[in-house]
PDB file of C-alpha atoms in Angstrom:
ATOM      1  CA  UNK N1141       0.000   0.000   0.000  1.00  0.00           C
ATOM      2  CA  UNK N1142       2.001   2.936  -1.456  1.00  0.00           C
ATOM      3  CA  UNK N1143       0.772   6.557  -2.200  1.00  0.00           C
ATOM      4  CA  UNK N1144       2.179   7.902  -5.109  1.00  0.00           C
ATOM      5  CA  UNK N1145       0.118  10.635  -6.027  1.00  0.00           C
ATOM      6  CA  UNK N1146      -3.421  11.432  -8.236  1.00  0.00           C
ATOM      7  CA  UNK N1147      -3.577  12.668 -11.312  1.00  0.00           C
ATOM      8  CA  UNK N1148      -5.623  15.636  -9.556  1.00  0.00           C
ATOM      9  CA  UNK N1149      -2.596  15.843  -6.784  1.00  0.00           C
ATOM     10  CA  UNK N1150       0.696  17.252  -7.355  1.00  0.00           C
ATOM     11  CA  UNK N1151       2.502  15.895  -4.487  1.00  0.00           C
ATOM     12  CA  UNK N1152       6.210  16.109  -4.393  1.00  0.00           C
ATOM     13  CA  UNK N1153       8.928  13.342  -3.469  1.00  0.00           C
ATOM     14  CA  UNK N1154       9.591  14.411  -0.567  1.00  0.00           C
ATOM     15  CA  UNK N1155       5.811  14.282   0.555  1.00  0.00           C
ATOM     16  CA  UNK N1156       5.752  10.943  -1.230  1.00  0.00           C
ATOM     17  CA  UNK N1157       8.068   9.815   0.732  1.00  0.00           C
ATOM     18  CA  UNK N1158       6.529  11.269   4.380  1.00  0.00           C
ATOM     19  CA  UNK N1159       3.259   9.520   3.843  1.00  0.00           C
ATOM     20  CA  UNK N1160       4.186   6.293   2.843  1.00  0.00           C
ATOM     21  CA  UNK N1161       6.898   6.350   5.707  1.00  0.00           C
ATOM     22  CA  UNK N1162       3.850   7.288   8.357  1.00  0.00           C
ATOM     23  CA  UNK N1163       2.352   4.077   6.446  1.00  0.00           C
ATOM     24  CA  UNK N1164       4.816   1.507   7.089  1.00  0.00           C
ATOM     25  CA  UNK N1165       5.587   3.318  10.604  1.00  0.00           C
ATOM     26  CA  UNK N1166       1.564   3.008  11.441  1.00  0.00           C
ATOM     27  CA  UNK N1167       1.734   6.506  13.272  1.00  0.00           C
ATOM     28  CA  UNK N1168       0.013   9.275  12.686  1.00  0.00           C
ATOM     29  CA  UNK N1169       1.181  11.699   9.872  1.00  0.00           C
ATOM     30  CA  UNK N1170       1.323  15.438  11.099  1.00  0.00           C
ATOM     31  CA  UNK N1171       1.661  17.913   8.311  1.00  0.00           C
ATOM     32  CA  UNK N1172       2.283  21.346   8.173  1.00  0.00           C
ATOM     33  CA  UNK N1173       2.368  24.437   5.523  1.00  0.00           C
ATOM     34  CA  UNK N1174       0.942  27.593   5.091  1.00  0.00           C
ATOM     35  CA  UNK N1175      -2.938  27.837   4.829  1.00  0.00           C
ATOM     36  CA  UNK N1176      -3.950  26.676   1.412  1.00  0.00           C
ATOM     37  CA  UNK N1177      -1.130  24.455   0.871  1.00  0.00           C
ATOM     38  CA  UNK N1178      -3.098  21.735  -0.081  1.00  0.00           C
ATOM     39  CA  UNK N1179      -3.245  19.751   3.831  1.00  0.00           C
ATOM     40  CA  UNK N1180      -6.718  18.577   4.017  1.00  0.00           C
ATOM     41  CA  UNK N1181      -6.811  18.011   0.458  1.00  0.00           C
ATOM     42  CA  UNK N1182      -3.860  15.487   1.160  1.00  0.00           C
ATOM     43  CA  UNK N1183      -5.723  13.275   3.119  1.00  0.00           C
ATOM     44  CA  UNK N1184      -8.437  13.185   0.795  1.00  0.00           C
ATOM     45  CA  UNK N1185      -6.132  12.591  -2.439  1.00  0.00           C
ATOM     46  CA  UNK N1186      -4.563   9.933  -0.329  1.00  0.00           C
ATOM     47  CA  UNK N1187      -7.955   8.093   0.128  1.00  0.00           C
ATOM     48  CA  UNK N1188      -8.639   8.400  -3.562  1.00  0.00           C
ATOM     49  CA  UNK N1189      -5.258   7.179  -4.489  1.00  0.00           C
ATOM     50  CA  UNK N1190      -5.367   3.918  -2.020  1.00  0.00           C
ATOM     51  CA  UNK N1191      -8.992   3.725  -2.553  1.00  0.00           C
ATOM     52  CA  UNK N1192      -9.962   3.885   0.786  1.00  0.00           C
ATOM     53  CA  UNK N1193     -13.010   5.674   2.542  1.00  0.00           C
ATOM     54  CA  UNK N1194     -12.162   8.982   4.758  1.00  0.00           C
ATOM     55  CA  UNK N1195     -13.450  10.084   8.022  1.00  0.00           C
ATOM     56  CA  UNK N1196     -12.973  13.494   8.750  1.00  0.00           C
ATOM     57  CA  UNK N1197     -12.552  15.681  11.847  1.00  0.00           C
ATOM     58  CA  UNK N1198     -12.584  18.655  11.097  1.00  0.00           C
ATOM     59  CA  UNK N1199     -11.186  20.691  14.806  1.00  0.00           C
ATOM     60  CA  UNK N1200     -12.620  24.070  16.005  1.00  0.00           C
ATOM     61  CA  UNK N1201     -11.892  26.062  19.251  1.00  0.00           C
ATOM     62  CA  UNK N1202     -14.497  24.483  21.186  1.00  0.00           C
ATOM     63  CA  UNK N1203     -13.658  21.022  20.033  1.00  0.00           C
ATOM     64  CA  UNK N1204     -12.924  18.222  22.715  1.00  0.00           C
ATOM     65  CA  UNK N1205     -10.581  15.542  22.392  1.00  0.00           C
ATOM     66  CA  UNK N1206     -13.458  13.324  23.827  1.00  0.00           C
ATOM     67  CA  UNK N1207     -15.770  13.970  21.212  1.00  0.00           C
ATOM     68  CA  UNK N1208     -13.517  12.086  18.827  1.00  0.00           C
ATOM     69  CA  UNK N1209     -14.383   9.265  20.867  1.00  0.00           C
ATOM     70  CA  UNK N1210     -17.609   9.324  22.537  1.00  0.00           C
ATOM     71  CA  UNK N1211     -20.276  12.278  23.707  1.00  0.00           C
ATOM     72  CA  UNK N1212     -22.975  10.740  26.781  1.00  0.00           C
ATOM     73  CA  UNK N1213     -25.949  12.293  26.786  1.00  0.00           C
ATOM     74  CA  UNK N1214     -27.011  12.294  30.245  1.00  0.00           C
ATOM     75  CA  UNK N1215     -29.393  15.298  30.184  1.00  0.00           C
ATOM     76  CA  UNK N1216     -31.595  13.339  27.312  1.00  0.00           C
ATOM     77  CA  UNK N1217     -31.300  10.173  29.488  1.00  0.00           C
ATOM     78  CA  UNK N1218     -32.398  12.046  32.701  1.00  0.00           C
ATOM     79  CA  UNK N1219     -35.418  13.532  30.633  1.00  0.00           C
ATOM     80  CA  UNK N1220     -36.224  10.298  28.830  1.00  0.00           C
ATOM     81  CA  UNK N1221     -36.672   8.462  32.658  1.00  0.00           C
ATOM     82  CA  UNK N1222     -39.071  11.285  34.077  1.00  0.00           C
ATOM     83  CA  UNK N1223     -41.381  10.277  31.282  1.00  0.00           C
ATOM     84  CA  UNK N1224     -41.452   6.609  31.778  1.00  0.00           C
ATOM     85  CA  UNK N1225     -39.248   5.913  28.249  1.00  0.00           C
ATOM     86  CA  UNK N1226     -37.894   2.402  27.885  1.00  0.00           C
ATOM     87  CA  UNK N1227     -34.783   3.716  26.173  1.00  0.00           C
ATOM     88  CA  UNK N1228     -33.668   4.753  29.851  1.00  0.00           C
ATOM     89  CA  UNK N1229     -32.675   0.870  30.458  1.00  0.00           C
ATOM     90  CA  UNK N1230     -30.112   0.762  27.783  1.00  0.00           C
ATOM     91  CA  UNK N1231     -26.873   3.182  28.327  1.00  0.00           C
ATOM     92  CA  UNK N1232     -25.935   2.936  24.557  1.00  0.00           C
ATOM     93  CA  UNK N1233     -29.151   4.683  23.513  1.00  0.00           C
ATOM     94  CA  UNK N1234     -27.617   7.739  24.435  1.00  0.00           C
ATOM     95  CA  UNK N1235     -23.647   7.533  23.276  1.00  0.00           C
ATOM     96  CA  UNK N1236     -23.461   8.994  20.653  1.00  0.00           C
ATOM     97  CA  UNK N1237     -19.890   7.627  18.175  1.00  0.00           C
ATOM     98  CA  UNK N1238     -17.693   9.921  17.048  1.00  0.00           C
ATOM     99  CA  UNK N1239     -14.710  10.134  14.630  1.00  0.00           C
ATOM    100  CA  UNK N1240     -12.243   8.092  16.197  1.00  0.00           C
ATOM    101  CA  UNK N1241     -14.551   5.352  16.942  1.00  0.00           C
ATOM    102  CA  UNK N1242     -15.846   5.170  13.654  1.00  0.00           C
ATOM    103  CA  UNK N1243     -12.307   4.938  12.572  1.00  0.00           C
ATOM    104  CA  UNK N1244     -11.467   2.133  15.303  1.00  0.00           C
ATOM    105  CA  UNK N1245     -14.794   0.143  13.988  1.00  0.00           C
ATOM    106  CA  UNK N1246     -14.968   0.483  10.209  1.00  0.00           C
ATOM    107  CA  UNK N1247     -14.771  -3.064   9.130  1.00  0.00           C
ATOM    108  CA  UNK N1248     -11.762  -2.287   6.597  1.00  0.00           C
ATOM    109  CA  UNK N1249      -8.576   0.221   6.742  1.00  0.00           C
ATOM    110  CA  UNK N1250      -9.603   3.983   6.422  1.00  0.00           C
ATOM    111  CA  UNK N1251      -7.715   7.406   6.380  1.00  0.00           C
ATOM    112  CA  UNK N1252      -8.951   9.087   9.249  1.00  0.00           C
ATOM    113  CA  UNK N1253      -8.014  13.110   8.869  1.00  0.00           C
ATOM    114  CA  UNK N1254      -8.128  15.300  12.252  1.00  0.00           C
ATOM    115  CA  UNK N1255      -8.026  18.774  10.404  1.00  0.00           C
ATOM    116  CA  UNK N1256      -6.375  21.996  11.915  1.00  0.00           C
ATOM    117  CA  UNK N1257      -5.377  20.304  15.639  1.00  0.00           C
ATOM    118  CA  UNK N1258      -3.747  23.935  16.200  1.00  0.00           C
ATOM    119  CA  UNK N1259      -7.146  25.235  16.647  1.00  0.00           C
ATOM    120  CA  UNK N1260      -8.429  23.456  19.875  1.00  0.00           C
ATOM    121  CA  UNK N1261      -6.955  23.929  23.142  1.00  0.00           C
ATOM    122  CA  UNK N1262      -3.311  22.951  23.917  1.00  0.00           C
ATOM    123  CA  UNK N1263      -5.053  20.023  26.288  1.00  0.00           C
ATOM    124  CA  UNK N1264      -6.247  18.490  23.206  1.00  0.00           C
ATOM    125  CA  UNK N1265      -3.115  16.761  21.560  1.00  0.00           C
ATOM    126  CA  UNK N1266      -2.310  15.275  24.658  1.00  0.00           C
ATOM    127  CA  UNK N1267      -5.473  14.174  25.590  1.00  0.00           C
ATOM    128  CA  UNK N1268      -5.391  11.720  22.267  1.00  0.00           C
ATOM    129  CA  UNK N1269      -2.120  10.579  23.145  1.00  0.00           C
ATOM    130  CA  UNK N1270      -2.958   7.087  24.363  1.00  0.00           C
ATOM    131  CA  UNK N1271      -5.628   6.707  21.945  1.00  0.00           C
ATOM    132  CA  UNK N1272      -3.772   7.505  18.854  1.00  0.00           C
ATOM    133  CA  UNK N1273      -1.071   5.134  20.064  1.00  0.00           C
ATOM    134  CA  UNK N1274      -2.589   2.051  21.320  1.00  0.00           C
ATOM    135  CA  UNK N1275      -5.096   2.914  18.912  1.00  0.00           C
ATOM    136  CA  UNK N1276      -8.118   2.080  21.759  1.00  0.00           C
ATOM    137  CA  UNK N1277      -9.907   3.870  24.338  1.00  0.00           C
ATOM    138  CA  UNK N1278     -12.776   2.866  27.027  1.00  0.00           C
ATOM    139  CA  UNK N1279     -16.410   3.538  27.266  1.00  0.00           C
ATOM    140  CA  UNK N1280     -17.139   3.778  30.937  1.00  0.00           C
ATOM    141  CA  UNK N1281     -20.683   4.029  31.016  1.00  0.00           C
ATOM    142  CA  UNK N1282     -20.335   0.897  29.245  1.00  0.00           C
ATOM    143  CA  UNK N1283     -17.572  -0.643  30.787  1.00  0.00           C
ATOM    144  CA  UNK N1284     -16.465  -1.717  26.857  1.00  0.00           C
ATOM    145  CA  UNK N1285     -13.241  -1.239  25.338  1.00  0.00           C
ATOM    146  CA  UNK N1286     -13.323  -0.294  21.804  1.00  0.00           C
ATOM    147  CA  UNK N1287      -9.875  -0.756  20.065  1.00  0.00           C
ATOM    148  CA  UNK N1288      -9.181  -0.419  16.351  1.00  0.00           C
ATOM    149  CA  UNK N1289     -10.311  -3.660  14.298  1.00  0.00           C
ATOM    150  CA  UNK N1290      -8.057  -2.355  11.128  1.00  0.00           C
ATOM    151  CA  UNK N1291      -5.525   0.381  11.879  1.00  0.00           C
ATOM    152  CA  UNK N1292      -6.627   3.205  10.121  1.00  0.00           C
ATOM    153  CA  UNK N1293      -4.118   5.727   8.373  1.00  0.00           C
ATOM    154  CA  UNK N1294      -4.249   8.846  10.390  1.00  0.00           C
ATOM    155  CA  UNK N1295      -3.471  12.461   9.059  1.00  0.00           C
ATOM    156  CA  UNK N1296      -3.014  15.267  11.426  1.00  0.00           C
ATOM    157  CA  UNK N1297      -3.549  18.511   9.581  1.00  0.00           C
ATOM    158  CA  UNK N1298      -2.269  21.956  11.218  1.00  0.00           C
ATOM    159  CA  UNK N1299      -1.617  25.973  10.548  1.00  0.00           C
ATOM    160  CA  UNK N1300       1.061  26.305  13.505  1.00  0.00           C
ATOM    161  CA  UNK N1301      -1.151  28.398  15.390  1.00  0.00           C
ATOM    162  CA  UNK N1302       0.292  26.983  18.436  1.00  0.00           C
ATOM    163  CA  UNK N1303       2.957  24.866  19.443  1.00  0.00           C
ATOM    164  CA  UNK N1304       1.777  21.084  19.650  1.00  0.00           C
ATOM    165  CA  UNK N1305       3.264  19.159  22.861  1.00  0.00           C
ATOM    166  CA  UNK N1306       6.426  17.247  22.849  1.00  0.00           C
ATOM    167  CA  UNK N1307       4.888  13.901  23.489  1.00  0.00           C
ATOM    168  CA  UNK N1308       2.425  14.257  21.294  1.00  0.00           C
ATOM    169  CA  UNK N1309       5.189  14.946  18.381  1.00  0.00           C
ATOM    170  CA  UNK N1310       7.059  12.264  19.837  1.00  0.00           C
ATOM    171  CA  UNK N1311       4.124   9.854  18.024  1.00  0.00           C
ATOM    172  CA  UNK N1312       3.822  11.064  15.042  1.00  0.00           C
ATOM    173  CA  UNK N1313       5.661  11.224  11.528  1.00  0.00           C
ATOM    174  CA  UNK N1314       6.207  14.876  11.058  1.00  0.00           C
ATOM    175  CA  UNK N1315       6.425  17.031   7.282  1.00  0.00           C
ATOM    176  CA  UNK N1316       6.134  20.576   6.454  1.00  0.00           C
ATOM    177  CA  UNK N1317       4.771  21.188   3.302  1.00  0.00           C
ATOM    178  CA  UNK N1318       6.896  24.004   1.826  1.00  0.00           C
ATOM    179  CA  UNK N1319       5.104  26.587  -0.573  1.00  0.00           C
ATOM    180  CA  UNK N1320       5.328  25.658  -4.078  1.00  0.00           C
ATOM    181  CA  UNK N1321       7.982  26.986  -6.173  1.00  0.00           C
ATOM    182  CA  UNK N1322       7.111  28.395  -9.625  1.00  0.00           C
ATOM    183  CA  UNK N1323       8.203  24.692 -11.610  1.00  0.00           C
ATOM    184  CA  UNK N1324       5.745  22.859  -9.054  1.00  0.00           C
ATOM    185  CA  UNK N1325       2.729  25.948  -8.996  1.00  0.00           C
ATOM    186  CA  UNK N1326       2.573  25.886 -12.584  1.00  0.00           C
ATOM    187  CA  UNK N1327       1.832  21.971 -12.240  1.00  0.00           C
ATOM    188  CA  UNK N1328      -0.358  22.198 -10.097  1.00  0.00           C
ATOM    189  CA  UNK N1329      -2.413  25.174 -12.030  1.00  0.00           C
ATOM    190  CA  UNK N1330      -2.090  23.167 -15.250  1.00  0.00           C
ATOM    191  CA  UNK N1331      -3.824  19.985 -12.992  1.00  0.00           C
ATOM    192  CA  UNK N1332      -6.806  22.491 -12.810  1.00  0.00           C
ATOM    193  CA  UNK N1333      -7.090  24.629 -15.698  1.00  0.00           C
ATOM    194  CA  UNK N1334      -5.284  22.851 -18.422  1.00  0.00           C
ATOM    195  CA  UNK N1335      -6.095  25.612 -20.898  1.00  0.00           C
ATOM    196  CA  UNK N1336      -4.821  28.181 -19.315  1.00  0.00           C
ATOM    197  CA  UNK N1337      -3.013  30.672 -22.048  1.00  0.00           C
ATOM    198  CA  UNK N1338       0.625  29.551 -21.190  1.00  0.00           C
ATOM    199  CA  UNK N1339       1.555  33.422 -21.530  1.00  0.00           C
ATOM    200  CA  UNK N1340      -0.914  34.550 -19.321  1.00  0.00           C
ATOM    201  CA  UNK N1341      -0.114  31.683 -16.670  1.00  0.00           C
ATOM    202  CA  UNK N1342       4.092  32.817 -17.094  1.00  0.00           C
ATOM    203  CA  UNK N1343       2.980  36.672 -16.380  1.00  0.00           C
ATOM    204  CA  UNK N1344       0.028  35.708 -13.301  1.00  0.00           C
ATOM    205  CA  UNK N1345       2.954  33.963 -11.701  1.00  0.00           C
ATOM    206  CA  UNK N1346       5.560  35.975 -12.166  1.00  0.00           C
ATOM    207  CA  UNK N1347       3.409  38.516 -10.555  1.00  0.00           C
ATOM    208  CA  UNK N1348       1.871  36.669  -7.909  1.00  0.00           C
ATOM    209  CA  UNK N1349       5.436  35.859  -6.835  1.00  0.00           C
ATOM    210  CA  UNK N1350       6.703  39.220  -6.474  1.00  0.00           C
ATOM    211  CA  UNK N1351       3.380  39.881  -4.620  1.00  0.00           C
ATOM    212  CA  UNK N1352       4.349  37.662  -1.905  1.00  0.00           C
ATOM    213  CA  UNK N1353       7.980  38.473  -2.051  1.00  0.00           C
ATOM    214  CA  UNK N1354       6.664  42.237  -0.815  1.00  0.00           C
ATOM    215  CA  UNK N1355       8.288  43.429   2.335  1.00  0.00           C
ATOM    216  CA  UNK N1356       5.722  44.292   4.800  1.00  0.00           C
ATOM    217  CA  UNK N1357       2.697  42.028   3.610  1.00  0.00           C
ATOM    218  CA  UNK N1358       1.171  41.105   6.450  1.00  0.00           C
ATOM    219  CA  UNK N1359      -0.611  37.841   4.843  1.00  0.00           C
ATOM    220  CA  UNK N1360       1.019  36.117   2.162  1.00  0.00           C
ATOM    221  CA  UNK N1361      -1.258  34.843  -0.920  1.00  0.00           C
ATOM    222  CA  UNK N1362      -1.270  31.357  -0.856  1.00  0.00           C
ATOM    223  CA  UNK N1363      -1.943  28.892  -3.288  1.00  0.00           C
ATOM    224  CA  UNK N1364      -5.600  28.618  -3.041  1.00  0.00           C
ATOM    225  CA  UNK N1365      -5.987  32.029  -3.585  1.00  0.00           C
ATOM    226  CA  UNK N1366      -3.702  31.975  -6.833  1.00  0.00           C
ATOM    227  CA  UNK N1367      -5.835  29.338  -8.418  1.00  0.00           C
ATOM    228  CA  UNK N1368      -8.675  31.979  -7.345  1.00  0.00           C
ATOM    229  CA  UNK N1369      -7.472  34.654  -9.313  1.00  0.00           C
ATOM    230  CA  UNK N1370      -6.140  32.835 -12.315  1.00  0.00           C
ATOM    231  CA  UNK N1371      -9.853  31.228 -12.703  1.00  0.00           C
ATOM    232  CA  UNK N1372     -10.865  34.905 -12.537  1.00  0.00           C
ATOM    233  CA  UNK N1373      -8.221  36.135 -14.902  1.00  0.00           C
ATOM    234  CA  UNK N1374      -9.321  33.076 -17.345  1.00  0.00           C
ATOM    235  CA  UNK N1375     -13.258  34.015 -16.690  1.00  0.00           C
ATOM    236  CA  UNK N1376     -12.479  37.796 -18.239  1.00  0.00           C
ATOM    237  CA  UNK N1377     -10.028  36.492 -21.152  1.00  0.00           C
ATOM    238  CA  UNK N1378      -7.249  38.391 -19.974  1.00  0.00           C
ATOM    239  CA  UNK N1379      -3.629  38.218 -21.765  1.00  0.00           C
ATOM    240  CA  UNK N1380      -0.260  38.595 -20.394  1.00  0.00           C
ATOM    241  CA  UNK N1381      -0.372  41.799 -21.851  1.00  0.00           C
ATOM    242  CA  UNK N1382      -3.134  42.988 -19.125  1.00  0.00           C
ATOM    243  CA  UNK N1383      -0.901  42.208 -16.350  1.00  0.00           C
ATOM    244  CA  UNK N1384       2.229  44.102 -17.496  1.00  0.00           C
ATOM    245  CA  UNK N1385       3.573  45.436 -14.193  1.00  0.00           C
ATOM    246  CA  UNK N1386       2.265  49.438 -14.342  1.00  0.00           C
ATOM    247  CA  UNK N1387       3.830  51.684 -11.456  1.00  0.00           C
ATOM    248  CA  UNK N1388       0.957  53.960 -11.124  1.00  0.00           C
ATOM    249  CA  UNK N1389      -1.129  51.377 -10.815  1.00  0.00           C
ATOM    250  CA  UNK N1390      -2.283  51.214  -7.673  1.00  0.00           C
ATOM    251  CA  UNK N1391      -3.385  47.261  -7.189  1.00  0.00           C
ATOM    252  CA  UNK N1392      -2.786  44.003  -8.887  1.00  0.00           C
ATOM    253  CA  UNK N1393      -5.790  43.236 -11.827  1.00  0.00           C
ATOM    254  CA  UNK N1394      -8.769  41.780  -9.078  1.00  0.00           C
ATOM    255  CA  UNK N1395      -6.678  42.163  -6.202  1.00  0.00           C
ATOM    256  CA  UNK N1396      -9.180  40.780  -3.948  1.00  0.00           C
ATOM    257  CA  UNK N1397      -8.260  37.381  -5.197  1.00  0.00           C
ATOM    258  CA  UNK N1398      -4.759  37.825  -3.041  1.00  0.00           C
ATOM    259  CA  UNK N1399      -4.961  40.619  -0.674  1.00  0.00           C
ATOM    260  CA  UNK N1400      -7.645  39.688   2.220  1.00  0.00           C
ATOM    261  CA  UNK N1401      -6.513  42.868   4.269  1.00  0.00           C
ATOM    262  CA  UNK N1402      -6.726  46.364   4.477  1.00  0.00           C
ATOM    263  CA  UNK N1403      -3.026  46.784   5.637  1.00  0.00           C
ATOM    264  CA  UNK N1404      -2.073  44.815   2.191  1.00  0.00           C
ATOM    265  CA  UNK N1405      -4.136  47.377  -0.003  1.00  0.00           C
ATOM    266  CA  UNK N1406      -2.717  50.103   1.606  1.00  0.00           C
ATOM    267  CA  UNK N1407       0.707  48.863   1.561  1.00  0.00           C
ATOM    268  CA  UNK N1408       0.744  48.139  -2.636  1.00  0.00           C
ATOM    269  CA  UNK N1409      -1.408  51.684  -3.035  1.00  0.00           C
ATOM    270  CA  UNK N1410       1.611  53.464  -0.763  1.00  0.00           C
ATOM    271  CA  UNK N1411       4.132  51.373  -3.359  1.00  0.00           C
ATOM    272  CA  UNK N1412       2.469  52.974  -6.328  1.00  0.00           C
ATOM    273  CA  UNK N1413       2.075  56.450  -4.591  1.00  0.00           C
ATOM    274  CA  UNK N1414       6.052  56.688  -4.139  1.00  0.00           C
ATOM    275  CA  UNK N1415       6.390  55.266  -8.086  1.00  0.00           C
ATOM    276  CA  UNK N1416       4.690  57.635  -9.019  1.00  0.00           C
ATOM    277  CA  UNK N1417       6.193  60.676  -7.572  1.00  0.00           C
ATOM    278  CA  UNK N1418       9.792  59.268  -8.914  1.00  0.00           C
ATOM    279  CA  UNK N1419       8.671  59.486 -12.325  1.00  0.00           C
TER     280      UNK N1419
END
């Protein structure tokens, strides 16, 4: 069982080589990379590729590392017993599964993705610890012990938000996605618009790299947001010769493709307010 890539993918050697390593290891795999990188899609491409179903978690602020397991809901329980329902006599009625357990009892292998880890409180890493290793955990308002019939392949998505614990790191297979270069972006464009005007896709990236390569831009553009703005560049039939770099322009052509902040508008409309008073 080997993952070497989709034809929607482009995955690089070196990520290749970190997933099918986390494989053979059976640990988790936690990657890492700028926001739009292509994480979550990962996990996803790496179900397609091994043709295996995905489960995923997707991790908020509020999340709990015991709702991966199990939630009891004692509250419906109490309610159900002051009017006389027969559920009351069972426990189970009112456990309710969640990711992880669906993981441990799918009758074949799965990939089970816990997106964005970085989001939920630092407790929560280490509080999946034992579970992620022994791959089993305990119900005890059942008193059963639900371990992992298949071990599934696990993907651990995050934004490094936060520092994740030692011991949790300790467990896993660990790979930081580095941002595409322009050899690997204009791959991965051509894997989603294959018609793309090659001059148009030279002068959008030569552009979109110097965008990011601005001192002072508070957020980068990422790759998400290029694909973004090249479908919009496509949608109006725009040439390379639209995007010739002007210095009293104030803003890239549909800037709101890449800049999500104020700070980066006013930073590229200060650029062209100094070009233009050198000329």
């Amino acid at each position: 069982m080997r993952f070497e890539g989709t034809r929607d993918y482009v995955a690089t050697d070196d990520l290749k080589i970190a997933v099918n390593a986390a494989i053979t290891l059976e640990r988790p795999l936690l990657v890492k990379g700028e926001p739009g990188t292509g994480k979550t899609e990962l996990a996803r491409q790496v179900a397609t590729a091994l043709d295996l179903p995905i489960i995923e978690w997707n991790v908020k602020s509020t999340t709990k590392a015991q709702q991966g397991l199990y939630e009891y809901d004692a509250v419906s329980r109490l309610r159900d017993s002051q009017l006389g329902d027969e559920r009351v006599r069972d426990v189970r009625n009112y456990i309710k599964k969640g990711k992880l357990w669906e993981a441990f009892d799918a009758e074949q292998k799965v990939v089970l993705l816990i997106d964005e880890i970085d989001k939920a409180d630092i407790e929560f890493p280490n509080d999946l610890l034992q579970e992620l290793d022994r791959m089993e955990f305990y119900v005890y308002e059942t008193g059963e012990l639900v371990r992992a019939k298949i071990r599934p392949i696990v993907l651990i998505t995050s934004n490094n938000e936060k520092e994740l614990p030692d011991a949790f790191l300790r467990r896993c297979f660990f790979h930081y996605i580095q941002f595409p270069d322009n050899e690997t972006m204009t791959e991965i464009v051509k894997v989603h618009f294959p018609d793309v005007k090659q001059n148009l896709l030279r002068a959008a990236l030569t552009q979109f790299y110097d965008i990011r390569d601005t001192p002072g831009l508070k957020k980068k553009p990422s790759t998400s947001e290029v694909l973004d703005w090249l479908k919009l560049l496509m949608s109006d039939d725009l040439d390379a010769s639209d995007l010739r770099a002007n210095p009293t322009d104030a803003l890239p052509r549909l800037h709101g493709a890449l800049l999500k902040n104020e700070q980066d508008v006013h930073l590229f409309e200060r650029l062209a307010f100094m070009a233009r008073r050198e000329r």
